């Protein structure tokens, strides 16, 4: 299994601007959608604040689409992610 820790924040684009949810709510929606694509994906919330969410993501080494699907779903919800060192 691979793991990576990310901070999810509001994107500075129209999708992010128009959202009525907090950034953390939209980030949780991103992660729930992302885990629904594969039963071998999971996440652990580390820090949850209105303006950001930090989570550790776990996925199989063979999951070649994990990153691209996460980026696409983030874009759908007006969220961006940045890598955080554990």
mmCIF file of C-alpha atoms in Angstrom:
data_model
loop_
_atom_site.group_PDB
_atom_site.id
_atom_site.type_symbol
_atom_site.label_atom_id
_atom_site.label_comp_id
_atom_site.label_asym_id
_atom_site.label_seq_id
_atom_site.Cartn_x
_atom_site.Cartn_y
_atom_site.Cartn_z
ATOM 1 C CA UNK A 1 0.000 0.000 0.000
ATOM 2 C CA UNK A 2 1.068 3.535 -0.710
ATOM 3 C CA UNK A 3 0.185 6.462 1.470
ATOM 4 C CA UNK A 4 0.359 10.215 1.091
ATOM 5 C CA UNK A 5 -0.741 13.100 3.278
ATOM 6 C CA UNK A 6 -2.445 16.108 1.692
ATOM 7 C CA UNK A 7 -3.958 19.416 2.738
ATOM 8 C CA UNK A 8 -7.163 20.183 0.861
ATOM 9 C CA UNK A 9 -8.161 23.831 0.489
ATOM 10 C CA UNK A 10 -10.577 25.913 -1.554
ATOM 11 C CA UNK A 11 -9.545 26.470 -5.173
ATOM 12 C CA UNK A 12 -9.371 30.025 -6.456
ATOM 13 C CA UNK A 13 -11.525 29.283 -9.489
ATOM 14 C CA UNK A 14 -15.257 29.754 -10.195
ATOM 15 C CA UNK A 15 -16.174 26.298 -8.844
ATOM 16 C CA UNK A 16 -14.442 27.066 -5.575
ATOM 17 C CA UNK A 17 -15.849 30.577 -5.368
ATOM 18 C CA UNK A 18 -19.437 29.474 -5.979
ATOM 19 C CA UNK A 19 -19.502 26.659 -3.422
ATOM 20 C CA UNK A 20 -21.776 27.238 -0.431
ATOM 21 C CA UNK A 21 -19.996 24.576 1.652
ATOM 22 C CA UNK A 22 -16.909 25.003 3.783
ATOM 23 C CA UNK A 23 -13.673 23.865 2.185
ATOM 24 C CA UNK A 24 -13.456 20.939 4.612
ATOM 25 C CA UNK A 25 -16.974 19.764 3.724
ATOM 26 C CA UNK A 26 -16.160 19.793 0.027
ATOM 27 C CA UNK A 27 -12.830 18.073 0.743
ATOM 28 C CA UNK A 28 -14.639 15.295 2.613
ATOM 29 C CA UNK A 29 -16.995 14.949 -0.356
ATOM 30 C CA UNK A 30 -13.940 14.631 -2.611
ATOM 31 C CA UNK A 31 -12.478 11.875 -0.453
ATOM 32 C CA UNK A 32 -15.759 9.974 -0.161
ATOM 33 C CA UNK A 33 -16.175 10.048 -3.942
ATOM 34 C CA UNK A 34 -12.543 9.044 -4.454
ATOM 35 C CA UNK A 35 -12.826 6.025 -2.121
ATOM 36 C CA UNK A 36 -16.048 4.925 -3.848
ATOM 37 C CA UNK A 37 -14.106 4.331 -7.086
ATOM 38 C CA UNK A 38 -12.056 1.509 -5.553
ATOM 39 C CA UNK A 39 -12.481 -0.619 -2.443
ATOM 40 C CA UNK A 40 -8.695 -0.524 -2.005
ATOM 41 C CA UNK A 41 -8.698 3.222 -1.268
ATOM 42 C CA UNK A 42 -9.148 4.766 2.143
ATOM 43 C CA UNK A 43 -8.331 7.893 4.079
ATOM 44 C CA UNK A 44 -7.821 9.033 7.639
ATOM 45 C CA UNK A 45 -8.674 12.590 8.650
ATOM 46 C CA UNK A 46 -5.810 14.182 10.564
ATOM 47 C CA UNK A 47 -7.058 17.761 10.935
ATOM 48 C CA UNK A 48 -10.455 19.200 10.053
ATOM 49 C CA UNK A 49 -10.978 22.962 10.040
ATOM 50 C CA UNK A 50 -13.473 25.056 8.077
ATOM 51 C CA UNK A 51 -10.882 26.325 5.602
ATOM 52 C CA UNK A 52 -8.807 23.164 5.192
ATOM 53 C CA UNK A 53 -8.672 19.437 5.727
ATOM 54 C CA UNK A 54 -5.539 17.350 6.203
ATOM 55 C CA UNK A 55 -5.897 13.651 5.461
ATOM 56 C CA UNK A 56 -3.700 10.610 4.974
ATOM 57 C CA UNK A 57 -4.701 8.680 1.855
ATOM 58 C CA UNK A 58 -3.997 4.987 1.350
ATOM 59 C CA UNK A 59 -4.199 3.101 -1.942
ATOM 60 C CA UNK A 60 -2.689 0.075 -3.664
ATOM 61 C CA UNK A 61 0.596 0.381 -5.535
ATOM 62 C CA UNK A 62 -1.185 -0.960 -8.613
ATOM 63 C CA UNK A 63 -3.886 1.761 -8.508
ATOM 64 C CA UNK A 64 -2.635 3.730 -11.516
ATOM 65 C CA UNK A 65 -5.673 6.032 -11.631
ATOM 66 C CA UNK A 66 -5.659 7.110 -7.963
ATOM 67 C CA UNK A 67 -3.937 10.445 -8.586
ATOM 68 C CA UNK A 68 -5.755 11.444 -11.754
ATOM 69 C CA UNK A 69 -9.152 10.560 -10.290
ATOM 70 C CA UNK A 70 -8.354 12.527 -7.134
ATOM 71 C CA UNK A 71 -7.386 15.563 -9.227
ATOM 72 C CA UNK A 72 -10.561 15.322 -11.309
ATOM 73 C CA UNK A 73 -12.824 15.024 -8.273
ATOM 74 C CA UNK A 74 -11.018 17.891 -6.531
ATOM 75 C CA UNK A 75 -11.673 20.042 -9.592
ATOM 76 C CA UNK A 76 -15.355 19.037 -9.606
ATOM 77 C CA UNK A 77 -15.727 20.288 -6.024
ATOM 78 C CA UNK A 78 -13.552 23.404 -6.328
ATOM 79 C CA UNK A 79 -10.790 22.000 -4.121
ATOM 80 C CA UNK A 80 -7.006 21.837 -4.563
ATOM 81 C CA UNK A 81 -4.572 19.582 -2.736
ATOM 82 C CA UNK A 82 -1.019 20.101 -1.606
ATOM 83 C CA UNK A 83 1.363 17.450 -0.333
ATOM 84 C CA UNK A 84 2.144 17.571 3.391
ATOM 85 C CA UNK A 85 5.118 15.778 4.864
ATOM 86 C CA UNK A 86 4.025 13.245 7.499
#
